[in-house]
Amino acid sequence: MLKFLMRRLGTMILTAFCLTFVVFFLTNLHPNLVKLAKTEASARMSDDQVNSWLQSHGYAAPLVSRYGEWLGLVPGWTGTNAETGKPTGRCVDPNAPDTPAPRYCGILQGDWGTSTVFKQPVSTIIGIRMGLTGLLMLWVLIVMIPTSLIIGILAGMREGSRTDRVLSTLSIASTATPEYVSGVVLIVLFGSTTVGLSPLFKSLGLLSSGTLFKGSASSAMDHITFDNFALPVMTIALYGIGYIARMTRASMTEVMTAQYIRTARLKGVSFRNVVLKHALRNALIAPFTVIMLQIPWLLNGVVITETLFNYKGFGWTLVAAAEGNDIELLLGCSVVAVVVVLLTQLISDIGYVYLNPRIRIS
Amino acid sequence: MDALTPGGILVQVLLRFVPVWIALVVTLVASFIFRRRLGLYGKLFDSPVGMVGLFIVMFWAYTALFAGMIITHDPLDQVVQLKNAWPGAAAPKSEAGYPWYIFGGDNLARDVFSRMVMGARRVLIIAPAATTFAYMVGITLGLPAGYSGGRLDTILSFVANLVLAFPVILLFYLLVTPAIRQTGVPIYLAAVLFLFPILFLTVLWNSRYFTSPWKRNIYVGLTLVIGFWAYSGLAFNADPLGVFTMDSNMLNVFVSVVFVNSPTVFRIVRGIVLDIKSRDYVAAAQTRGEGPWYIMLWEILPNARGPLIVDFCLRIGYTTILLGTLGFFGLGVSPESPDWGSTINAGRKLLSIYPYPAFVPAIALMSLVLGLNLLADGLREESLRD
């Protein structure tokens, strides 16, 4: 087990290095740097001025060594400001250039750089945004996991029955609805003042405010209520529910045809008990992996949903960073995203081994 | 003209789709009569789920084909009086042509219905083509990785997992930007990815007909000539005859979608090959002294077709979703483009007041993906039956 873990961790770290390098390469392409220089200094710079700006801000060094600086394995660049004669450098605080600066300052030292769009340290921004997204994800998981497991078990319990057909078709429909579609449909149904259910409820006198649910979740950042958070949570959960339910159903139908289930039925155990005590435990191994592997996909859903509902969490920040050419922030976001993906893969592997004692790792 | 009532809207929509209905009836009746001779496709008519899926997919395919006949207005035409109009709104008398905006107008006063119909054309060209390319890449790399294993397998699997560990949206934001087009990265990617179909077909013909060199030379020669002709046009936009061209926006979108899909196809193919390569008929072929590529392409691949066809359908749906995502974030599409993702994006700002411009393409996209998923489900059921 230990050897397996070490090997997995080794691959994981290698993958993380490769991925961050690719992101670093793609965000530091020359046109991006030129754009950065023009937004930071002046939009009407000549090519020579752009080059000298890049030179004096440490962007002229080879890509690999700048990647090393960003990681914190290579000493940060240093120089002197041409006008004031004060030292400048990657690790020098621009507000207090005379204080002695550390030699290394990369993400390994905990220095994630400064966002050019928000003018704040990247680590603070990501911390706050991740907190907001964490809340969203928490509610999504609370809604998604029980619903999908119940649907999957009910459908897989009696394969081919009418319940099975109805629930399976519903799950297919929900996997066919990407977040930007379900979000739009949900807002039109519940969050619109002109169409959908809200005007109907209002004319019946059941509703005092404008709409049933709010079509924007920006107020949920301060204070989560049912009516400002229900739609975004449903939007993300819907897509996952269908997928997990189908996996649970597949695993449940397989278990229900096993010999020990037939034995249990033949010795007179009630159907209810067979399902709850014998089948369920074995049927839930596969969905566990699926749920863990679904989390990276939720990250995509989060980006779309946060943009659609204007909830300023991690996904919204990623979009803002990418659109504002905010290199440091985008790098920070990708590190977080990549770590989340790799960690969930690791947990799902380990969990699978723990849950299924038939798998031996040597 | 008066505005249409809800019933009137329905009648007009049904009338506009007449070419589609005719084509659908002809194909479905013909396929139903000859269903026993049509193999897996014919068996679809035994499964209600598969039939519904087939119907929806064919509906959209014919809509894309006949889009020019179905639309009521040019997708870029603006009728100022119909800005944010409700469905069924009548055009002012001064306007010639079709008298209504069947599904209303968007915030630039364009016809939502016509844009939705034209959007189908774009999606149904890119999604199947991109999926096919991803399959060529996935199969060409997945077969040797699964069959021979070893270091090749380790390296390819590592690279595939690397791409899969990227959040899709981040990858799109990095790969589909105007800045990256300046650096030429999409063209390099295209240069690599577009080689795979040529490689695949060349190896396919060569391994099958290498015993009759004359036939082999014709097939391989034709593949190489046509292949590189298309290759020069599609990847480098340098086709000497100007038949194959691809707009740089489209190339960028196409390449990134192929790039995102290929690793998954690779993993599926590799998994199936690992399962099949221990079968007796593979051992028999090895004993006969067949070459490895012949075994992979003509013994293993045909026997892996069931799961691959099912996944192909699902993957077209997934690609449609990805294209919608790209449009939703305004990546790689021009603002006038009628594709569904960008229309949803344009319509979402006024969603709670004027829902139709975003709602109509959203439902269109959902129904197409649903149709593909149902079709895949039907195919899976029928292919498992024998």
XYZ file of C-alpha atoms in Angstrom:
748
model
C 0.000 0.000 0.000
C 2.789 2.406 0.951
C 4.632 1.715 -2.286
C 1.441 2.297 -4.259
C 0.862 5.569 -2.433
C 4.412 6.741 -3.048
C 4.157 5.933 -6.739
C 0.836 7.701 -7.043
C 2.200 10.734 -5.218
C 5.255 10.765 -7.471
C 3.125 10.731 -10.634
C 0.907 13.375 -9.104
C 3.767 15.754 -8.420
C 5.214 15.178 -11.886
C 1.794 15.858 -13.409
C 1.417 19.015 -11.354
C 4.801 20.285 -12.563
C 3.991 19.541 -16.202
C 0.550 21.139 -15.995
C 1.724 24.300 -14.250
C 4.534 24.613 -16.770
C 2.057 24.359 -19.656
C -0.156 27.000 -18.061
C 2.889 29.163 -17.388
C 3.976 28.811 -21.004
C 0.537 29.625 -22.387
C -0.058 32.617 -20.122
C 3.434 34.015 -20.740
C 3.270 33.974 -24.515
C 4.730 37.096 -26.043
C 1.409 38.730 -27.103
C 0.123 38.344 -23.530
C 3.232 40.015 -22.130
C 2.910 42.885 -24.604
C -0.711 43.306 -23.588
C 0.333 43.264 -19.928
C 2.990 45.913 -20.534
C 0.486 48.122 -22.323
C -2.163 47.840 -19.607
C 0.347 48.315 -16.794
C 2.368 51.194 -18.251
C 0.754 52.995 -21.152
C -1.406 51.846 -24.046
C 0.526 53.879 -26.588
C 3.992 52.452 -26.055
C 6.235 51.773 -29.010
C 7.734 48.322 -29.510
C 11.055 49.473 -28.066
C 9.394 50.881 -24.976
C 7.470 47.627 -24.510
C 10.699 45.674 -24.743
C 12.469 47.857 -22.225
C 9.472 47.658 -19.883
C 9.564 43.865 -20.120
C 13.333 43.975 -19.558
C 13.067 46.124 -16.446
C 10.230 44.031 -14.992
C 12.026 40.727 -15.280
C 10.047 39.337 -18.204
C 13.045 39.144 -20.533
C 14.665 36.123 -18.862
C 14.219 32.708 -20.499
C 10.874 31.025 -19.869
C 12.305 28.141 -17.851
C 14.151 30.383 -15.415
C 11.061 32.563 -14.961
C 9.063 29.412 -14.278
C 11.688 28.536 -11.680
C 11.352 32.011 -10.122
C 7.587 31.655 -10.017
C 7.927 28.260 -8.360
C 10.537 29.570 -5.934
C 13.376 27.257 -6.994
C 15.385 29.981 -8.745
C 16.306 33.267 -7.033
C 13.961 36.093 -8.021
C 15.258 38.615 -10.564
C 16.766 41.841 -9.275
C 17.626 45.144 -10.852
C 17.635 48.852 -10.189
C 14.995 51.382 -11.064
C 16.435 53.620 -13.817
C 14.809 56.798 -12.448
C 15.107 56.496 -8.688
C 18.106 54.207 -8.468
C 16.305 52.051 -5.876
C 16.558 48.274 -6.101
C 13.718 46.480 -7.864
C 13.070 42.811 -8.184
C 10.583 40.037 -8.019
C 10.893 39.751 -4.251
C 11.187 43.478 -3.513
C 8.161 45.151 -2.036
C 7.442 48.068 -4.431
C 6.139 50.204 -1.544
C 9.236 49.735 0.586
C 12.123 49.054 -1.834
C 14.858 49.608 0.756
C 13.917 46.806 3.112
C 16.028 43.698 2.530
C 14.193 41.258 0.255
C 14.327 37.459 0.419
C 16.231 35.679 -2.308
C 13.480 33.282 -3.290
C 9.836 34.161 -3.567
C 7.649 31.732 -5.446
C 4.586 29.678 -4.651
C 6.756 27.245 -2.670
C 7.545 30.122 -0.300
C 3.870 31.027 -0.183
C 4.223 34.113 -2.372
C 1.637 33.841 -5.126
C 2.253 37.278 -6.600
C -0.129 40.187 -7.024
C -3.189 40.375 -9.200
C -3.040 43.122 -11.812
C -6.826 43.354 -12.106
C -7.815 43.366 -8.419
C -4.585 44.974 -7.106
C -4.461 42.523 -4.212
C -2.227 39.559 -3.356
C -3.354 36.484 -5.292
C -3.423 34.326 -2.162
C -5.937 36.628 -0.424
C -8.205 36.732 -3.482
C -8.138 32.985 -3.958
C -8.710 32.405 -0.248
C -11.853 34.546 -0.186
C -13.196 33.235 -3.495
C -12.548 29.619 -2.608
C -14.530 30.127 0.580
C -17.541 31.324 -1.393
C -17.237 28.504 -3.906
C -16.766 26.019 -1.073
C -20.177 26.999 0.304
C -21.739 26.569 -3.118
C -20.091 23.163 -3.587
C -21.140 22.072 -0.113
C -24.793 22.718 -0.888
C -24.446 21.141 -4.316
C -23.052 17.961 -2.769
C -25.743 17.964 -0.067
C -28.426 18.105 -2.748
C -26.738 16.006 -5.394
C -25.444 12.912 -3.613
C -28.605 11.740 -1.782
C -30.864 12.556 -4.737
C -28.743 10.752 -7.286
C -28.145 7.714 -5.064
C -31.861 7.358 -4.308
C -32.772 7.695 -7.996
C -30.095 5.199 -9.008
C -31.058 2.639 -6.376
C -34.788 2.903 -7.100
C -34.118 2.486 -10.816
C -31.610 -0.346 -10.473
C -33.577 -2.275 -7.836
C -36.005 -3.697 -10.375
C -34.374 -3.591 -13.764
C -36.772 -3.036 -16.643
C -39.727 -1.954 -14.511
C -41.688 1.180 -15.268
C -39.972 3.107 -12.431
C -36.649 2.099 -13.941
C -37.599 3.322 -17.411
C -38.972 6.644 -16.200
C -36.023 7.359 -13.897
C -33.452 6.274 -16.476
C -34.943 8.553 -19.109
C -34.972 11.412 -16.617
C -31.305 10.802 -15.796
C -30.434 10.801 -19.491
C -32.312 14.087 -19.879
C -30.435 15.623 -16.974
C -27.017 14.568 -18.339
C -28.035 16.110 -21.674
C -28.596 19.489 -20.054
C -25.399 21.466 -19.605
C -25.306 24.120 -16.883
C -25.763 27.068 -19.196
C -28.975 25.485 -20.496
C -30.430 24.375 -17.167
C -29.508 27.737 -15.652
C -31.363 29.597 -18.395
C -34.378 27.284 -18.156
C -34.508 27.556 -14.350
C -34.271 31.344 -14.434
C -37.006 31.544 -17.050
C -39.225 29.178 -15.058
C -38.688 30.557 -11.562
C -36.770 33.795 -11.701
C -38.472 35.846 -14.401
C -41.022 38.572 -13.752
C -42.642 38.219 -17.175
C -42.866 34.480 -17.923
C -42.746 31.165 -16.110
C -44.302 30.401 -12.770
C -43.749 33.664 -10.901
C -46.432 35.761 -12.720
C -48.831 32.825 -12.406
C -48.288 32.534 -8.639
C -48.577 36.273 -8.316
C -51.913 36.396 -10.097
C -53.152 33.653 -7.769
C -52.088 35.787 -4.824
C -49.596 33.215 -3.517
C -46.580 35.431 -3.951
C -45.935 38.890 -2.612
C -42.460 39.629 -3.963
C -41.529 39.821 -7.654
C -40.292 36.309 -8.355
C -40.202 32.884 -6.715
C -36.415 32.703 -6.728
C -33.810 35.295 -7.509
C -32.161 35.015 -10.900
C -28.931 36.449 -9.511
C -26.936 35.072 -6.610
C -24.850 38.165 -5.934
C -26.705 38.782 -2.651
C -25.839 35.244 -1.551
C -22.220 36.301 -1.108
C -23.184 38.134 2.108
C -26.180 36.225 3.197
C -27.379 32.914 1.835
C -31.121 32.483 1.695
C -33.239 29.854 0.019
C -34.456 32.166 -2.713
C -31.075 33.496 -3.798
C -29.152 30.217 -3.599
C -31.620 27.561 -4.778
C -31.242 28.191 -8.498
C -27.415 28.117 -8.723
C -27.246 25.006 -6.546
C -29.895 23.263 -8.635
C -28.163 24.285 -11.852
C -24.897 22.628 -10.876
C -26.477 19.637 -9.180
C -28.793 18.735 -12.076
C -26.005 17.843 -14.466
C -24.251 15.610 -11.937
C -27.409 13.940 -10.654
C -28.134 12.208 -13.954
C -24.606 10.918 -14.339
C -24.195 9.578 -10.796
C -27.700 8.110 -10.866
C -26.905 6.186 -14.044
C -23.689 4.821 -12.567
C -25.492 3.830 -9.362
C -28.208 2.160 -11.399
C -25.671 0.186 -13.440
C -23.871 -0.967 -10.322
C -27.159 -1.782 -8.548
C -28.508 -3.875 -11.442
C -25.247 -5.802 -11.520
C -25.397 -6.513 -7.801
C -29.066 -7.502 -7.948
C -28.282 -10.328 -10.383
C -25.503 -11.722 -8.140
C -25.767 -15.172 -6.608
C -25.821 -14.027 -2.992
C -28.838 -11.824 -3.645
C -30.703 -14.747 -5.125
C -29.685 -16.898 -2.151
C -30.936 -14.237 0.241
C -34.238 -13.983 -1.627
C -34.627 -17.786 -1.689
C -33.984 -18.166 2.014
C -36.906 -15.816 2.543
C -35.412 -12.425 3.299
C -37.863 -9.675 2.343
C -37.124 -7.640 -0.771
C -36.752 -4.538 1.346
C -34.107 -6.139 3.512
C -32.287 -7.627 0.561
C -31.979 -4.194 -0.971
C -31.075 -2.360 2.210
C -28.776 -4.894 3.893
C -27.292 -6.998 1.115
C -27.307 -5.083 -2.131
C -26.804 -1.482 -1.104
C -23.415 -1.896 0.516
C -21.905 -3.557 -2.528
C -23.668 -1.312 -4.990
C -22.249 1.870 -3.515
C -18.582 1.158 -4.279
C -18.724 2.270 -7.907
C -20.689 5.488 -7.272
C -18.096 6.571 -4.709
C -15.428 6.689 -7.413
C -17.821 8.396 -9.790
C -18.714 11.053 -7.228
C -15.059 11.784 -6.516
C -14.246 11.991 -10.223
C -17.284 14.196 -10.729
C -15.780 16.930 -8.548
C -13.375 18.196 -11.265
C -16.344 18.359 -13.582
C -18.257 20.328 -10.940
C -15.433 22.836 -11.203
C -16.499 23.466 -14.795
C -20.100 23.749 -13.722
C -19.032 26.205 -11.058
C -17.341 28.457 -13.614
C -20.424 28.542 -15.842
C -22.927 28.889 -13.014
C -21.022 31.586 -11.176
C -20.760 33.582 -14.393
C -24.439 33.100 -15.157
C -25.665 33.963 -11.661
C -23.008 36.574 -10.990
C -21.793 34.832 -7.821
C -18.248 36.035 -7.338
C -16.510 32.828 -6.328
C -13.567 30.897 -7.709
C -15.074 30.291 -11.151
C -15.987 33.920 -11.593
C -12.442 34.886 -10.580
C -10.964 32.470 -13.110
C -13.029 34.057 -15.888
C -12.153 37.568 -14.714
C -8.450 36.694 -14.578
C -8.484 35.103 -18.026
C -10.365 37.982 -19.598
C -8.273 40.653 -17.865
C -4.973 39.018 -18.879
C -4.132 38.741 -15.167
C -1.225 36.317 -15.436
C -0.400 35.793 -11.743
C -4.035 35.315 -10.743
C -4.716 32.926 -13.613
C -1.643 30.902 -12.627
C -2.853 30.812 -9.033
C -6.312 29.670 -10.122
C -4.838 26.924 -12.290
C -2.658 25.672 -9.452
C -5.748 25.365 -7.255
C -7.771 23.709 -10.025
C -5.032 21.246 -10.878
C -4.465 20.337 -7.229
C -8.197 19.766 -6.728
C -8.346 17.475 -9.766
C -5.269 15.468 -8.769
C -6.327 15.150 -5.124
C -9.775 13.861 -6.020
C -8.185 11.300 -8.329
C -5.913 10.144 -5.532
C -8.727 9.965 -2.975
C -10.931 8.027 -5.367
C -8.164 5.501 -5.992
C -7.424 4.999 -2.303
C -11.102 4.927 -1.396
C -11.774 2.330 -4.049
C -9.141 0.051 -2.605
C -10.490 0.494 0.929
C -14.093 -0.093 -0.061
C -13.379 -3.069 -2.242
C -11.224 -5.569 -0.355
C -11.031 -7.797 -3.439
C -8.565 -5.368 -4.984
C -5.060 -5.983 -3.714
C -2.231 -3.674 -4.478
C 1.205 -5.113 -4.394
C -50.668 41.551 -40.123
C -51.685 40.784 -36.567
C -49.393 39.162 -34.078
C -49.658 35.385 -33.882
C -51.506 33.559 -31.124
C -49.677 30.648 -29.426
C -51.590 28.214 -31.666
C -50.661 30.285 -34.694
C -46.998 30.160 -33.723
C -47.132 26.376 -33.536
C -48.805 26.138 -36.966
C -46.233 28.470 -38.529
C -43.314 26.561 -37.005
C -44.697 23.252 -38.276
C -45.171 24.800 -41.726
C -41.635 26.179 -41.840
C -40.214 22.747 -41.095
C -42.114 21.067 -43.969
C -38.937 20.090 -45.894
C -37.646 18.444 -42.723
C -40.887 16.518 -42.159
C -40.898 15.225 -45.732
C -37.269 14.112 -45.529
C -37.864 12.540 -42.118
C -40.909 10.568 -43.265
C -39.105 9.304 -46.367
C -35.985 8.193 -44.475
C -37.787 6.706 -41.507
C -40.335 4.782 -43.588
C -37.614 3.473 -45.903
C -35.400 2.473 -42.975
C -38.351 0.842 -41.224
C -39.233 -1.276 -44.253
C -35.653 -2.428 -44.805
C -34.743 -2.568 -41.103
C -33.908 -6.271 -41.135
C -31.156 -5.732 -43.693
C -29.618 -2.679 -42.068
C -27.677 -4.303 -39.248
C -27.305 -2.358 -36.022
C -29.038 0.701 -37.471
C -32.083 -1.368 -38.404
C -32.241 -2.895 -34.958
C -32.701 0.588 -33.504
C -36.311 0.390 -34.640
C -36.899 -2.350 -32.056
C -36.098 -0.023 -29.183
C -38.496 2.855 -28.440
C -35.776 4.898 -26.734
C -33.457 4.491 -29.693
C -36.215 5.430 -32.115
C -37.024 8.655 -30.279
C -33.306 9.502 -30.214
C -32.920 8.744 -33.901
C -35.932 10.909 -34.693
C -34.549 13.917 -32.786
C -31.054 13.574 -34.224
C -32.377 13.211 -37.767
C -34.671 16.179 -37.235
C -31.680 18.374 -36.418
C -29.544 16.887 -39.167
C -32.209 17.707 -41.770
C -32.771 21.118 -40.203
C -29.087 21.845 -40.690
C -29.263 20.553 -44.242
C -32.359 22.545 -45.245
C -31.602 25.564 -43.048
C -31.576 27.844 -46.081
C -35.183 26.896 -46.885
C -36.479 27.006 -43.317
C -35.304 30.407 -42.147
C -37.794 33.245 -42.416
C -35.298 36.101 -42.294
C -31.579 36.425 -42.832
C -29.952 35.662 -39.447
C -28.203 39.036 -39.501
C -31.147 41.156 -40.722
C -32.402 43.725 -38.244
C -35.963 45.077 -38.141
C -35.718 47.916 -35.664
C -39.385 47.828 -34.619
C -39.002 44.201 -33.541
C -36.235 44.738 -30.993
C -36.884 42.377 -28.065
C -40.231 41.480 -29.649
C -42.346 38.687 -28.180
C -42.883 35.467 -30.104
C -45.296 35.836 -32.988
C -44.815 39.592 -33.273
C -45.780 40.981 -36.661
C -43.271 42.874 -38.769
C -44.244 46.421 -39.763
C -46.075 46.766 -43.085
C -43.147 48.495 -44.766
C -41.059 45.316 -44.458
C -41.265 42.917 -47.374
C -40.876 39.175 -46.867
C -42.078 36.958 -44.065
C -44.631 38.815 -41.914
C -43.737 37.542 -38.416
C -40.849 36.960 -36.039
C -42.015 33.470 -35.038
C -39.939 33.205 -31.834
C -39.556 36.952 -31.318
C -36.579 39.225 -31.789
C -33.334 39.576 -29.844
C -31.855 42.759 -28.424
C -30.333 43.596 -31.806
C -33.750 43.098 -33.460
C -32.780 39.917 -35.286
C -35.106 36.956 -35.782
C -34.593 34.387 -33.003
C -36.127 31.550 -35.039
C -33.866 32.005 -38.057
C -30.789 32.322 -35.879
C -31.669 29.143 -34.039
C -32.086 27.263 -37.340
C -28.819 28.598 -38.753
C -27.074 27.773 -35.474
C -27.974 24.120 -36.001
C -25.972 24.127 -39.215
C -22.799 25.315 -37.513
C -23.071 22.882 -34.609
C -23.877 19.921 -36.835
C -20.889 20.573 -39.057
C -18.302 21.060 -36.313
C -19.440 18.550 -33.684
C -19.442 15.345 -35.797
C -16.310 16.395 -37.691
C -14.388 17.208 -34.526
C -15.537 13.953 -32.935
C -14.381 11.992 -35.995
C -10.967 13.626 -35.847
C -10.724 12.910 -32.118
C -11.564 9.284 -32.876
C -8.847 9.071 -35.518
C -6.298 10.422 -33.038
C -7.575 8.257 -30.186
C -7.661 5.066 -32.247
C -4.288 5.584 -33.926
C -2.609 6.085 -30.552
C -4.808 3.850 -28.392
C -4.431 0.681 -30.476
C -0.606 0.400 -30.225
C -0.650 1.591 -26.595
C -3.048 -1.154 -25.580
C -1.641 -3.818 -27.887
C 2.069 -3.512 -27.280
C 2.016 -1.896 -23.830
C 5.405 -1.179 -22.322
C 7.075 2.196 -22.400
C 4.945 3.523 -25.287
C 1.824 2.843 -23.247
C 3.276 4.492 -20.129
C 4.244 7.670 -21.977
C 1.021 7.998 -23.962
C -1.137 7.308 -20.907
C 0.771 9.892 -18.915
C 0.221 12.521 -21.605
C -3.455 11.601 -21.902
C -3.924 11.904 -18.138
C -2.118 15.224 -18.245
C -4.633 16.663 -20.688
C -7.527 15.129 -18.772
C -6.371 16.697 -15.503
C -6.877 20.153 -17.011
C -10.203 21.753 -16.191
C -11.784 22.073 -19.641
C -12.708 25.717 -19.289
C -9.207 26.728 -18.216
C -7.819 24.938 -21.241
C -10.270 26.737 -23.492
C -9.370 30.079 -21.992
C -5.711 29.335 -22.649
C -6.099 27.837 -26.117
C -8.888 29.828 -27.737
C -7.812 33.460 -27.529
C -6.889 36.032 -30.168
C -3.450 36.326 -28.547
C -2.667 32.669 -29.033
C -3.684 32.856 -32.679
C -0.890 35.400 -33.217
C 1.676 32.953 -31.903
C 0.528 30.195 -34.223
C -0.010 27.559 -31.513
C -3.389 26.465 -33.024
C -1.712 25.919 -36.388
C 0.998 23.734 -34.853
C -1.655 21.776 -32.991
C -3.665 21.420 -36.197
C -0.527 20.351 -38.061
C -0.086 17.494 -35.580
C -3.733 16.509 -35.056
C -4.748 16.616 -38.727
C -1.933 14.214 -39.633
C -3.627 11.404 -37.747
C -6.510 10.730 -40.174
C -4.003 10.401 -43.045
C -1.767 8.194 -40.945
C -4.719 6.056 -39.859
C -6.052 5.478 -43.378
C -2.605 4.828 -44.847
C -1.817 2.199 -42.245
C -5.319 0.775 -42.612
C -5.009 0.196 -46.372
C -1.389 -0.828 -46.218
C -1.914 -3.511 -43.597
C -4.921 -4.929 -45.459
C -3.641 -4.980 -49.043
C 0.120 -5.282 -48.696
C -0.117 -8.734 -50.306
C -1.525 -7.252 -53.512
C 0.778 -4.272 -54.056
C -1.139 -2.937 -57.036
C -4.388 -2.458 -55.121
C -2.469 -1.205 -52.099
C -0.689 1.441 -54.169
C -3.974 2.802 -55.515
C -5.614 3.043 -52.108
C -2.588 4.434 -50.288
C -1.796 6.804 -53.153
C -5.332 8.171 -53.237
C -5.347 8.603 -49.453
C -2.053 10.450 -49.505
C -2.967 12.740 -52.409
C -6.428 13.685 -51.140
C -5.261 13.661 -47.531
C -2.372 16.052 -47.987
C -4.414 18.223 -50.315
C -7.035 18.665 -47.570
C -4.292 18.887 -44.951
C -2.571 21.809 -46.656
C -5.878 23.644 -46.912
C -7.278 22.933 -43.475
C -4.196 23.257 -41.301
C -2.186 25.920 -43.139
C -4.856 27.530 -45.315
C -2.508 26.974 -48.253
C -4.611 24.819 -50.562
C -3.360 25.573 -54.101
C -6.840 24.983 -55.581
C -8.733 26.737 -52.788
C -11.235 23.924 -52.165
C -10.356 23.255 -48.525
C -10.207 26.322 -46.338
C -10.968 26.942 -42.713
C -11.448 30.299 -41.131
C -8.874 30.889 -38.387
C -11.538 31.309 -35.676
C -13.100 28.024 -36.644
C -9.726 26.272 -36.847
C -8.906 27.404 -33.333
C -12.227 26.135 -31.937
C -12.025 22.905 -33.923
C -8.478 22.104 -32.850
C -9.137 22.722 -29.168
C -12.266 20.567 -29.191
C -10.381 17.728 -30.887
C -7.528 18.170 -28.413
C -9.863 17.941 -25.410
C -11.700 14.875 -26.737
C -8.823 12.744 -28.014
C -7.379 11.628 -24.632
C -10.732 10.204 -23.537
C -11.093 8.304 -26.805
C -7.520 7.106 -26.374
C -8.324 5.731 -22.920
C -11.482 3.996 -24.126
C -9.741 2.388 -27.114
C -6.796 1.325 -24.983
C -9.104 -0.246 -22.407
C -11.030 -2.201 -25.031
C -7.821 -3.388 -26.713
C -6.431 -4.612 -23.387
C -9.607 -6.658 -23.000
C -9.765 -8.018 -26.564
C -6.109 -8.835 -27.143
C -6.298 -11.994 -25.038
C -9.021 -13.495 -27.257
C -8.458 -16.634 -29.293
C -8.887 -15.017 -32.694
C -6.080 -12.593 -31.898
C -3.843 -15.508 -30.900
C -4.840 -17.276 -34.123
C -3.874 -14.252 -36.194
C -0.564 -14.015 -34.366
C 0.124 -17.692 -35.046
C -0.682 -17.205 -38.746
C 2.058 -14.588 -38.721
C -0.054 -11.483 -39.315
C 1.655 -8.174 -38.656
C 0.771 -6.173 -35.541
C -1.021 -3.414 -37.462
C -3.149 -5.909 -39.351
C -4.186 -7.509 -36.065
C -4.929 -4.153 -34.445
C -6.879 -2.651 -37.348
C -8.557 -5.657 -38.923
C -8.944 -8.113 -36.041
C -9.305 -6.019 -32.893
C -10.905 -2.790 -34.139
C -13.931 -4.375 -35.883
C -14.652 -6.352 -32.720
C -14.469 -3.189 -30.622
C -17.019 -1.362 -32.780
C -20.040 -1.794 -30.464
C -18.810 0.308 -27.518
C -17.034 2.685 -29.900
C -20.208 3.474 -31.872
C -22.135 4.067 -28.656
C -19.413 6.327 -27.326
C -19.214 8.131 -30.670
C -22.863 9.191 -30.331
C -22.377 10.292 -26.732
C -19.245 12.141 -27.674
C -20.941 14.146 -30.430
C -23.357 15.275 -27.720
C -20.505 16.128 -25.395
C -18.759 18.046 -28.179
C -21.979 19.977 -28.770
C -21.953 20.903 -25.090
C -18.302 21.967 -25.352
C -19.026 24.117 -28.400
C -21.887 25.696 -26.488
C -19.537 26.360 -23.572
C -17.082 28.083 -25.889
C -19.880 30.210 -27.312
C -21.200 30.935 -23.822
C -17.864 32.473 -22.847
C -17.580 34.229 -26.219
C -14.429 32.311 -27.106
C -13.455 31.892 -30.727
C -16.720 33.066 -32.247
C -17.613 36.335 -33.899
C -20.488 38.228 -32.235
C -22.724 37.848 -35.288
C -22.330 34.081 -35.326
C -25.727 32.435 -34.812
C -24.318 29.415 -32.936
C -26.330 28.376 -29.921
C -23.751 28.988 -27.207
C -23.092 32.596 -28.139
C -26.809 33.329 -28.638
C -27.464 32.054 -25.120
C -24.627 34.246 -23.893
C -25.992 37.304 -25.709
C -29.502 36.674 -24.410
C -28.666 36.024 -20.777
C -28.191 39.679 -19.836
C -31.890 40.425 -20.264
C -32.964 36.918 -19.358
C -35.494 37.748 -16.671
C -37.308 40.340 -18.819
C -36.948 39.038 -22.385
C -36.317 35.317 -22.000
C -36.878 34.096 -25.573
C -33.545 34.956 -27.266
C -31.690 32.729 -24.789
C -34.430 30.202 -24.103
C -34.959 29.052 -27.705
C -31.327 28.102 -28.488
C -31.014 26.582 -24.988
C -33.894 24.220 -25.685
C -32.532 23.480 -29.171
C -29.125 22.536 -27.785
C -30.654 20.441 -25.017
C -32.909 18.533 -27.417
C -30.046 17.714 -29.776
C -27.848 16.417 -26.952
C -30.794 14.525 -25.471
C -31.480 12.947 -28.875
C -27.855 11.839 -29.180
C -27.863 10.394 -25.659
C -31.101 8.497 -26.262
C -29.730 7.219 -29.568
C -26.579 6.033 -27.792
C -28.713 4.330 -25.144
C -30.771 2.563 -27.806
C -27.620 1.480 -29.641
C -26.112 0.168 -26.420
C -29.220 -1.853 -25.637
C -29.386 -3.332 -29.138
C -25.679 -4.054 -29.455
C -25.670 -5.833 -26.086
C -28.579 -8.001 -27.172
C -26.579 -10.181 -29.555
